[in-house]
Short mmCIF file of C-alpha atoms and ligand atoms in Angstrom, two decimals:
data_model
loop_
_atom_site.label_atom_id
_atom_site.label_comp_id
_atom_site.label_asym_id
_atom_site.label_seq_id
_atom_site.Cartn_x
_atom_site.Cartn_y
_atom_site.Cartn_z
CA UNK A 1 -134.02 -8.18 64.70
CA UNK A 2 -137.13 -6.32 63.09
CA UNK A 3 -136.92 -5.58 59.53
CA UNK A 4 -137.13 -2.27 58.34
CA UNK A 5 -139.11 -1.94 55.08
CA UNK A 6 -136.88 -0.62 52.21
CA UNK A 7 -137.63 1.25 48.62
CA UNK A 8 -135.35 1.70 46.24
CA UNK A 9 -136.96 4.33 43.89
CA UNK A 10 -136.36 5.81 40.27
CA UNK A 11 -133.51 2.93 39.29
CA UNK A 12 -132.03 4.12 36.46
CA UNK A 13 -132.02 0.17 35.43
CA UNK A 14 -133.34 -2.43 37.00
CA UNK A 15 -132.40 -5.82 35.92
CA UNK A 16 -134.92 -8.20 37.17
CA UNK A 17 -133.66 -11.63 36.02
CA UNK A 18 -137.20 -12.67 35.97
CA UNK A 19 -138.74 -14.97 33.60
CA UNK A 20 -138.81 -12.82 30.66
CA UNK A 21 -135.80 -11.28 31.93
CA UNK A 22 -137.20 -7.66 32.08
CA UNK A 23 -135.36 -4.43 32.42
CA UNK A 24 -137.09 -1.71 33.84
CA UNK A 25 -135.91 1.95 33.23
CA UNK A 26 -136.94 4.56 36.17
CA UNK A 27 -137.98 1.24 38.17
CA UNK A 28 -138.55 0.58 41.77
CA UNK A 29 -138.50 -1.98 44.20
CA UNK A 30 -140.69 -2.43 47.81
CA UNK A 31 -139.01 -4.78 50.21
CA UNK A 32 -140.96 -5.44 53.39
CA UNK A 33 -140.31 -7.98 56.09
CA UNK A 34 -137.34 -9.41 54.18
CA UNK A 35 -139.29 -10.20 51.05
CA UNK A 36 -139.70 -8.17 47.86
CA UNK A 37 -142.98 -7.10 48.13
CA UNK A 38 -143.30 -4.88 44.73
CA UNK A 39 -141.37 -4.46 41.79
CA UNK A 40 -142.14 -2.33 38.83
CA UNK A 41 -141.87 1.36 37.20
CA UNK A 42 -141.42 4.19 39.66
CA UNK A 43 -144.68 5.68 38.55
CA UNK A 44 -146.48 2.23 39.81
CA UNK A 45 -144.94 2.19 42.97
CA UNK A 46 -145.58 6.04 43.99
CA UNK A 47 -147.96 5.18 46.72
CA UNK A 48 -145.48 3.12 48.26
CA UNK A 49 -143.95 4.05 51.80
CA UNK A 50 -141.17 2.87 53.33
CA UNK A 51 -138.82 3.48 56.43
CA UNK A 52 -136.09 3.70 54.02
CA UNK A 53 -136.05 5.14 50.79
CA UNK A 54 -132.62 4.63 48.51
CA UNK A 55 -132.48 7.01 45.42
CA UNK A 56 -131.50 5.00 42.53
CA UNK A 57 -131.60 7.51 39.78
CA UNK A 58 -127.46 6.84 38.98
CA UNK A 59 -128.08 2.94 39.89
CA UNK A 60 -127.92 -0.56 37.98
CA UNK A 61 -129.63 -2.71 40.36
CA UNK A 62 -129.49 -6.61 39.81
CA UNK A 63 -130.28 -9.65 42.08
CA UNK A 64 -127.43 -10.49 44.50
CA UNK A 65 -124.44 -12.88 43.18
CA UNK A 66 -123.66 -16.53 44.08
CA UNK A 67 -120.40 -18.03 44.20
CA UNK A 68 -120.66 -21.83 44.19
CA UNK A 69 -117.33 -22.64 44.80
CA UNK A 70 -115.24 -20.59 47.13
CA UNK A 71 -112.71 -21.72 49.69
CA UNK A 72 -112.69 -18.85 51.98
CA UNK A 73 -110.85 -20.01 55.05
CA UNK A 74 -107.25 -19.85 54.60
CA UNK A 75 -105.42 -18.06 52.13
CA UNK A 76 -106.14 -14.57 52.11
CA UNK A 77 -103.25 -14.20 54.67
CA UNK A 78 -100.62 -15.63 52.41
CA UNK A 79 -102.49 -14.37 48.65
CA UNK A 80 -99.95 -14.20 46.04
CA UNK A 81 -96.96 -15.68 47.90
CA UNK A 82 -96.88 -18.22 44.53
CA UNK A 83 -94.54 -17.13 41.69
CA UNK A 84 -96.24 -17.62 38.48
CA UNK A 85 -94.43 -20.58 37.41
CA UNK A 86 -94.87 -22.57 40.37
CA UNK A 87 -95.64 -25.68 38.66
CA UNK A 88 -98.39 -27.33 41.29
CA UNK A 89 -99.14 -25.36 44.35
CA UNK A 90 -101.59 -27.55 45.79
CA UNK A 91 -99.56 -29.22 48.05
CA UNK A 92 -98.55 -26.01 49.23
CA UNK A 93 -102.24 -24.77 49.79
CA UNK A 94 -103.20 -27.94 51.60
CA UNK A 95 -100.58 -27.82 54.10
CA UNK A 96 -101.08 -23.99 54.63
CA UNK A 97 -104.94 -24.59 55.11
CA UNK A 98 -104.45 -27.62 57.33
CA UNK A 99 -101.84 -25.28 59.54
CA UNK A 100 -104.42 -22.69 60.29
CA UNK A 101 -105.62 -21.93 63.79
CA UNK A 102 -109.14 -21.13 64.91
CA UNK A 103 -108.25 -17.53 65.26
CA UNK A 104 -106.35 -17.31 62.30
CA UNK A 105 -109.25 -18.89 60.74
CA UNK A 106 -111.52 -16.46 61.86
CA UNK A 107 -109.58 -13.34 60.61
CA UNK A 108 -109.08 -14.94 57.29
CA UNK A 109 -112.89 -15.80 56.85
CA UNK A 110 -113.70 -12.07 58.15
CA UNK A 111 -111.62 -10.52 55.42
CA UNK A 112 -113.04 -12.90 52.68
CA UNK A 113 -116.22 -11.81 53.91
CA UNK A 114 -115.79 -8.12 53.23
CA UNK A 115 -114.43 -9.03 49.89
CA UNK A 116 -117.17 -10.91 49.02
CA UNK A 117 -120.05 -8.82 50.21
CA UNK A 118 -118.54 -5.56 48.95
CA UNK A 119 -118.14 -6.78 45.36
CA UNK A 120 -122.05 -7.92 45.46
CA UNK A 121 -121.95 -11.74 46.51
CA UNK A 122 -125.09 -12.79 48.83
CA UNK A 123 -124.42 -16.36 48.70
CA UNK A 124 -121.16 -18.47 48.87
CA UNK A 125 -120.50 -22.12 48.74
CA UNK A 126 -117.17 -23.05 50.99
CA UNK A 127 -116.50 -26.88 49.56
CA UNK A 128 -115.37 -28.01 53.05
CA UNK A 129 -112.38 -26.04 53.71
CA UNK A 130 -113.66 -24.12 56.70
CA UNK A 131 -112.30 -26.22 59.66
CA UNK A 132 -113.95 -24.02 62.63
CA UNK A 133 -117.67 -23.20 61.89
CA UNK A 134 -117.91 -22.46 65.56
CA UNK A 135 -115.59 -19.51 65.16
CA UNK A 136 -116.83 -18.50 61.89
CA UNK A 137 -120.13 -18.46 62.69
CA UNK A 138 -120.08 -15.18 64.34
CA UNK A 139 -118.36 -13.53 61.34
CA UNK A 140 -121.15 -14.78 58.73
CA UNK A 141 -123.98 -13.60 61.53
CA UNK A 142 -122.09 -10.33 61.49
CA UNK A 143 -121.75 -9.79 57.75
CA UNK A 144 -125.19 -11.01 57.22
CA UNK A 145 -124.48 -13.46 54.30
CA UNK A 146 -125.46 -16.72 53.15
CA UNK A 147 -123.42 -19.54 53.25
CA UNK A 148 -123.43 -23.45 52.49
CA UNK A 149 -120.98 -25.07 54.26
CA UNK A 150 -119.52 -28.70 54.89
CA UNK A 151 -117.06 -30.99 56.38
CA UNK A 152 -114.47 -31.94 53.56
CA UNK A 153 -114.38 -35.77 54.32
CA UNK A 154 -112.18 -38.39 52.48
CA UNK A 155 -111.20 -42.19 53.04
CA UNK A 156 -108.56 -42.68 50.09
CA UNK A 157 -104.85 -41.95 49.95
CA UNK A 158 -104.25 -38.11 48.23
CA UNK A 159 -101.42 -36.75 47.50
CA UNK A 160 -102.83 -33.81 49.39
CA UNK A 161 -103.25 -33.03 53.17
CA UNK A 162 -106.86 -33.66 53.27
CA UNK A 163 -108.78 -34.72 55.98
CA UNK A 164 -108.93 -38.50 55.71
CA UNK A 165 -111.24 -40.83 58.31
CA UNK A 166 -112.31 -44.21 58.18
CA UNK A 167 -115.63 -44.48 56.19
CA UNK A 168 -118.27 -44.86 58.85
CA UNK A 169 -116.40 -41.93 60.95
CA UNK A 170 -116.77 -39.69 57.66
CA UNK A 171 -120.34 -40.42 57.65
CA UNK A 172 -120.75 -39.72 60.90
CA UNK A 173 -119.12 -36.61 60.73
CA UNK A 174 -120.91 -35.34 57.79
CA UNK A 175 -124.50 -36.20 59.51
CA UNK A 176 -123.48 -34.55 62.71
CA UNK A 177 -122.77 -31.48 60.94
CA UNK A 178 -125.62 -31.30 58.56
CA UNK A 179 -127.76 -31.88 61.91
CA UNK A 180 -125.92 -29.17 63.78
CA UNK A 181 -125.75 -26.47 61.00
CA UNK A 182 -128.15 -26.86 58.62
CA UNK A 183 -130.79 -23.80 58.80
CA UNK A 184 -128.77 -21.80 61.14
CA UNK A 185 -128.54 -17.66 60.82
CA UNK A 186 -132.42 -17.74 60.36
CA UNK A 187 -132.16 -19.93 57.32
CA UNK A 188 -129.11 -18.24 55.64
CA UNK A 189 -126.55 -21.18 56.58
CA UNK A 190 -126.92 -24.45 54.54
CA UNK A 191 -124.90 -27.45 55.53
CA UNK A 192 -124.36 -30.08 53.02
CA UNK A 193 -122.19 -33.24 52.31
CA UNK A 194 -118.64 -32.58 50.85
CA UNK A 195 -116.61 -35.18 49.64
CA UNK A 196 -113.48 -33.63 48.01
CA UNK A 197 -113.40 -35.67 45.31
CA UNK A 198 -114.67 -39.38 43.61
CA UNK A 199 -110.59 -40.20 43.54
CA UNK A 200 -110.11 -39.75 47.43
CA UNK A 201 -113.20 -41.13 48.58
CA UNK A 202 -114.41 -44.98 48.14
CA UNK A 203 -117.69 -45.66 46.32
CA UNK A 204 -119.12 -47.00 49.65
CA UNK A 205 -118.46 -43.64 50.87
CA UNK A 206 -120.01 -41.30 48.27
CA UNK A 207 -123.30 -43.36 48.28
CA UNK A 208 -123.43 -43.21 51.76
CA UNK A 209 -122.76 -39.15 51.80
CA UNK A 210 -125.45 -39.35 49.27
CA UNK A 211 -127.91 -40.87 51.34
CA UNK A 212 -127.07 -38.52 54.08
CA UNK A 213 -127.59 -35.85 51.89
CA UNK A 214 -130.86 -37.00 50.93
CA UNK A 215 -132.57 -37.71 53.94
CA UNK A 216 -131.61 -34.17 55.41
CA UNK A 217 -133.24 -32.64 51.72
CA UNK A 218 -129.75 -31.19 51.32
CA UNK A 219 -127.36 -30.94 48.84
CA UNK A 220 -123.88 -32.64 48.15
CA UNK A 221 -120.77 -31.01 46.10
CA UNK A 222 -117.42 -32.51 44.84
CA UNK A 223 -114.39 -31.64 43.05
CA UNK A 224 -114.69 -32.85 39.51
CA UNK A 225 -112.26 -32.46 37.17
CA UNK A 226 -111.66 -35.14 34.43
CA UNK A 227 -109.64 -34.49 31.09
CA UNK A 228 -108.04 -37.50 29.11
CA UNK A 229 -105.77 -39.09 31.69
CA UNK A 230 -108.30 -38.94 34.79
CA UNK A 231 -110.95 -40.66 32.01
CA UNK A 232 -108.30 -43.56 31.24
CA UNK A 233 -107.65 -44.13 34.79
CA UNK A 234 -111.80 -43.89 35.63
CA UNK A 235 -112.57 -46.41 33.11
CA UNK A 236 -109.27 -48.95 33.89
CA UNK A 237 -110.70 -48.55 37.56
CA UNK A 238 -114.42 -48.48 37.66
CA UNK A 239 -115.28 -49.19 33.77
CA UNK A 240 -116.68 -45.60 33.18
CA UNK A 241 -115.66 -42.29 32.73
CA UNK A 242 -115.89 -40.24 36.00
CA UNK A 243 -119.38 -38.94 35.15
CA UNK A 244 -120.95 -42.08 34.16
CA UNK A 245 -119.06 -43.80 37.19
CA UNK A 246 -120.78 -41.14 39.68
CA UNK A 247 -123.90 -41.91 37.45
CA UNK A 248 -123.57 -45.90 37.89
CA UNK A 249 -123.09 -45.60 41.90
CA UNK A 250 -126.10 -42.96 42.08
CA UNK A 251 -124.04 -39.81 43.05
CA UNK A 252 -125.70 -37.84 40.25
CA UNK A 253 -129.06 -36.07 39.68
CA UNK A 254 -130.54 -32.79 41.36
CA UNK A 255 -128.78 -31.69 44.64
CA UNK A 256 -125.34 -32.88 43.09
CA UNK A 257 -123.02 -29.72 42.03
CA UNK A 258 -120.10 -30.94 40.29
CA UNK A 259 -117.04 -28.37 41.14
CA UNK A 260 -114.92 -27.36 37.93
CA UNK A 261 -115.80 -30.02 35.21
CA UNK A 262 -112.96 -29.38 33.08
CA UNK A 263 -112.39 -32.31 30.67
CA UNK A 264 -115.51 -33.68 30.36
CA UNK A 265 -116.75 -35.36 27.02
CA UNK A 266 -119.99 -35.91 25.23
CA UNK A 267 -121.24 -38.36 27.08
CA UNK A 268 -120.65 -36.73 30.46
CA UNK A 269 -122.23 -33.65 29.31
CA UNK A 270 -125.35 -35.88 28.42
CA UNK A 271 -125.16 -37.62 31.60
CA UNK A 272 -125.10 -34.20 33.64
CA UNK A 273 -127.94 -32.49 31.61
CA UNK A 274 -130.29 -35.82 31.82
CA UNK A 275 -130.06 -36.23 35.30
CA UNK A 276 -130.41 -32.45 36.16
CA UNK A 277 -127.00 -32.47 37.77
CA UNK A 278 -125.86 -29.03 38.54
CA UNK A 279 -122.18 -27.57 38.05
CA UNK A 280 -120.35 -24.80 39.58
CA UNK A 281 -117.55 -23.41 36.94
CA UNK A 282 -114.32 -20.83 38.15
CA UNK A 283 -113.16 -19.20 34.82
CA UNK A 284 -110.65 -17.36 36.18
CA UNK A 285 -108.90 -20.36 38.22
CA UNK A 286 -108.99 -22.26 34.69
CA UNK A 287 -107.42 -19.50 32.85
CA UNK A 288 -104.61 -18.40 35.37
CA UNK A 289 -103.71 -21.89 36.16
CA UNK A 290 -103.97 -22.60 32.43
CA UNK A 291 -106.16 -25.54 32.53
CA UNK A 292 -106.44 -25.59 28.76
CA UNK A 293 -110.01 -23.89 28.48
CA UNK A 294 -109.83 -24.15 24.45
CA UNK A 295 -109.38 -27.99 24.80
CA UNK A 296 -111.24 -28.82 28.24
CA UNK A 297 -113.60 -25.94 28.76
CA UNK A 298 -116.93 -27.37 27.92
CA UNK A 299 -119.23 -24.32 29.50
CA UNK A 300 -121.11 -23.40 25.93
CA UNK A 301 -121.96 -27.16 25.77
CA UNK A 302 -123.43 -27.49 29.07
CA UNK A 303 -125.51 -24.09 28.80
CA UNK A 304 -126.87 -25.31 25.44
CA UNK A 305 -128.25 -28.52 27.26
CA UNK A 306 -129.65 -26.17 29.78
CA UNK A 307 -127.63 -27.23 32.88
CA UNK A 308 -127.57 -24.85 35.36
CA UNK A 309 -124.22 -23.23 36.13
CA UNK A 310 -122.99 -21.43 38.81
CA UNK A 311 -119.85 -19.23 38.76
CA UNK A 312 -117.01 -19.62 41.37
CA UNK A 313 -113.68 -18.07 42.30
CA UNK A 314 -112.15 -20.71 43.83
CA UNK A 315 -109.90 -19.30 46.32
CA UNK A 316 -107.57 -16.37 46.77
CA UNK A 317 -104.84 -18.51 45.79
CA UNK A 318 -106.36 -19.47 42.46
CA UNK A 319 -108.33 -17.07 41.01
CA UNK A 320 -106.86 -14.46 43.38
CA UNK A 321 -109.90 -12.32 43.83
CA UNK A 322 -113.34 -13.04 45.11
CA UNK A 323 -115.13 -10.72 42.67
CA UNK A 324 -118.16 -12.32 41.13
CA UNK A 325 -118.32 -9.58 38.27
CA UNK A 326 -114.72 -10.32 37.17
CA UNK A 327 -115.55 -14.00 37.18
CA UNK A 328 -118.69 -13.08 34.78
CA UNK A 329 -116.22 -11.19 32.60
CA UNK A 330 -113.95 -13.88 32.22
CA UNK A 331 -116.66 -16.54 31.56
CA UNK A 332 -118.00 -14.35 28.89
CA UNK A 333 -114.60 -13.72 27.03
CA UNK A 334 -112.73 -16.64 27.53
CA UNK A 335 -114.78 -19.04 24.90
CA UNK A 336 -115.04 -16.25 22.59
CA UNK A 337 -111.27 -16.64 22.30
CA UNK A 338 -110.96 -20.33 22.95
CA UNK A 339 -113.33 -20.98 20.03
CA UNK A 340 -112.37 -18.00 18.04
CA UNK A 341 -116.07 -17.19 18.06
CA UNK A 342 -118.08 -14.12 18.93
CA UNK A 343 -121.12 -15.93 19.79
CA UNK A 344 -119.94 -17.77 22.69
CA UNK A 345 -121.18 -17.41 26.36
CA UNK A 346 -123.16 -13.96 25.84
CA UNK A 347 -122.95 -11.40 28.79
CA UNK A 348 -126.51 -12.08 29.32
CA UNK A 349 -125.48 -15.78 30.13
CA UNK A 350 -122.57 -14.42 32.21
CA UNK A 351 -125.19 -12.66 34.32
CA UNK A 352 -127.76 -15.46 34.59
CA UNK A 353 -124.82 -17.95 36.11
CA UNK A 354 -124.13 -15.31 38.90
CA UNK A 355 -127.78 -14.54 39.92
CA UNK A 356 -130.83 -16.94 38.74
CA UNK A 357 -129.34 -20.14 37.29
CA UNK A 358 -126.22 -19.67 40.28
CA UNK A 359 -128.77 -20.12 42.71
CA UNK A 360 -130.79 -22.85 41.32
CA UNK A 361 -127.37 -24.58 40.57
CA UNK A 362 -126.96 -24.12 44.26
CA UNK A 363 -130.74 -25.37 44.94
CA UNK A 364 -131.78 -22.17 46.01
CA UNK A 365 -133.53 -20.72 43.04
CA UNK A 366 -137.19 -20.85 44.28
CA UNK A 367 -136.22 -18.30 46.76
CA UNK A 368 -133.72 -16.16 45.34
CA UNK A 369 -131.66 -15.54 42.25
CA UNK A 370 -134.11 -12.85 40.66
CA UNK A 371 -136.07 -9.66 41.52
CA UNK A 372 -139.60 -10.73 41.55
CA UNK A 373 -142.35 -10.70 43.94
CA UNK A 374 -142.06 -12.46 46.91
CA UNK A 375 -138.41 -13.80 46.62
CA UNK A 376 -136.13 -12.98 49.61
CA UNK A 377 -134.65 -9.18 49.04
CA UNK A 378 -131.31 -9.97 47.77
CA UNK A 379 -130.37 -6.80 45.72
CA UNK A 380 -127.17 -5.20 44.64
CA UNK A 381 -127.09 -1.67 43.39
CA UNK A 382 -124.09 -0.58 41.40
CA UNK A 383 -123.47 2.99 41.06
CA UNK A 384 -122.75 4.08 37.47
CA UNK A 385 -121.31 7.70 38.48
CA UNK A 386 -118.09 6.33 37.57
CA UNK A 387 -115.90 6.55 34.76
CA UNK A 388 -115.85 3.09 33.48
CA UNK A 389 -119.71 2.88 33.36
CA UNK A 390 -119.83 5.65 30.95
CA UNK A 391 -121.46 5.81 28.17
CA UNK A 392 -124.53 3.62 29.47
CA UNK A 393 -126.81 2.35 26.33
CA UNK A 394 -126.53 -1.53 27.45
CA UNK A 395 -126.53 -1.94 31.36
CA UNK A 396 -125.95 -5.94 30.71
CA UNK A 397 -122.68 -5.17 28.33
CA UNK A 398 -121.43 -2.34 30.82
CA UNK A 399 -121.85 -4.50 33.92
CA UNK A 400 -119.91 -7.65 32.52
CA UNK A 401 -117.33 -5.99 30.07
CA UNK A 402 -116.80 -2.59 31.70
CA UNK A 403 -117.04 -2.42 35.41
CA UNK A 404 -115.92 -4.97 38.25
CA UNK A 405 -116.96 -5.15 41.92
CA UNK A 406 -115.83 -1.93 42.83
CA UNK A 407 -118.62 -0.03 41.66
CA UNK A 408 -120.95 -1.81 44.04
CA UNK A 409 -122.37 0.68 46.32
CA UNK A 410 -125.21 -0.83 48.18
CA UNK A 411 -126.23 -4.75 49.04
CA UNK A 412 -129.08 -5.75 50.63
CA UNK A 413 -129.47 -9.00 51.95
CA UNK A 414 -132.67 -10.72 53.51
CA UNK A 415 -133.94 -7.28 53.25
CA UNK A 416 -131.21 -5.69 55.66
CA UNK A 417 -128.61 -3.34 54.01
CA UNK A 418 -125.13 -5.12 54.90
CA UNK A 419 -123.27 -2.61 52.45
CA UNK A 420 -124.16 0.87 52.59
CA UNK A 421 -122.79 3.46 50.00
CA UNK A 422 -119.50 1.34 49.58
CA UNK A 423 -119.39 0.92 53.49
CA UNK A 424 -119.86 -2.20 55.42
CA UNK A 425 -120.29 -2.19 59.30
CA UNK A 426 -119.31 -5.32 61.02
CA UNK A 427 -115.68 -5.27 60.89
CA UNK A 428 -112.79 -2.40 61.26
CA UNK A 429 -110.92 -2.79 57.98
CA UNK A 430 -107.65 -1.15 58.56
CA UNK A 431 -107.33 -3.17 61.84
CA UNK A 432 -108.19 -6.53 60.19
CA UNK A 433 -105.89 -6.01 57.22
CA UNK A 434 -102.86 -5.42 59.68
CA UNK A 435 -104.03 -8.60 61.53
CA UNK A 436 -104.37 -10.81 58.23
CA UNK A 437 -101.02 -9.59 57.41
CA UNK A 438 -99.52 -10.61 60.82
CA UNK A 439 -100.85 -14.14 60.22
CA UNK A 440 -99.27 -14.45 57.26
CA UNK A 441 -96.17 -14.00 58.48
CA UNK A 442 -96.81 -16.51 61.15
CA UNK A 443 -98.30 -19.18 59.02
CA UNK A 444 -95.17 -18.99 56.56
CA UNK A 445 -92.66 -18.96 59.61
CA UNK A 446 -94.42 -22.30 61.26
CA UNK A 447 -95.17 -24.09 57.77
CA UNK A 448 -91.94 -23.14 56.33
CA UNK A 449 -93.96 -22.58 53.04
CA UNK A 450 -92.55 -19.11 51.64
CA UNK A 451 -91.19 -17.88 48.47
CA UNK A 452 -89.10 -15.16 47.12
CA UNK A 453 -91.31 -12.11 47.58
CA UNK A 454 -90.14 -10.65 43.96
CA UNK A 455 -88.13 -11.53 41.32
CA UNK A 456 -86.97 -7.80 41.36
CA UNK A 457 -84.85 -6.51 43.56
CA UNK A 458 -86.95 -5.51 46.90
CA UNK A 459 -84.66 -3.66 49.28
ZN1 ZN B 501 -111.92 -26.40 45.19
#
């Protein structure tokens, strides 16, 4: 499809996230052939003509948002079923996930994509939970979104229903997946190696998957929660802390994205920083599941060492929502409270993690993550003609502390408008919502995983 040129003109505040972090008032952006061709003051771009012009006078425009850890496939149809005090829902989570059919996964994914793009996410990483990428490809294509996919593999025992293969098969499947998918959708789809975690994979498998990722010049992500108990187990088993173990076997460095990263110690932070390893953190999941951010959250230390961190929303049954603006808000407020120190994780740092730093953490920072000439045109326009945006003095503070993704008005990915004045055009929402509710009923009936629908009498 040919690209139309696009101009967003007279932008109230244009947050470029460029090297100087310039914020341009009365700004303008010109998009040609899917890339940003000019950025500046509206008067500097007065001569620029485009096929379509969007009036930015009431808009705050930011780069598109990155979600570095987002299990998209299973949870929408059963979102919210777990009561608050359900101690460890993970066993149910994986049983539900492994019970999804192809058609169910397609529809759950489609709903996830709507929620993502309508709140400004232009790129997400699904850590291996999509079982039917062939079926979901159409949904990604229709949504116009960028996605990093992989096949989740393990070769060790696990308390959960995870896909387990003999090591050679796990490697072959990963190799096959990357060869088949990497670069599809005009480069919007990337395929990575996705071992579930160091605890569920043998050393040999982790090393082989890293080699596959390196050979294909792509990435590798895995779950990486450590903490006191995991550290002790790891020291007994491998003679190292979990992160030092990964370093000792060579599964670390640029191109390795560690998810969650709660409970890491000073030595592990140093190892991550020195090796150029990147991190995805899910602040809402950490808070909602009581992971103990005051004791285990190390985001400020990682930021201080220059580690590139992407934010994640984990899953619709962890953080429950897929709104990266709310994840920014949580990142910016939870460390102030945890440390009783208002200097922790400023609003600007939260916005960097959702944009330029997130893109860098996901290996896409050269082409994406900021509004600069030559970069791919991924843009989010927030509608400030809403009560939560008033009064407007500091657009970064208003975005991170006042707003949420529901004021996203228009989203551009690769120069194409995918959300236009609050509307997406790739799915019939009322029909899809009914379908997903039905899938949720079927899934609960089929698996027997169900909970009382309310603590209060429901008639
Ligand atoms: Zn995960």
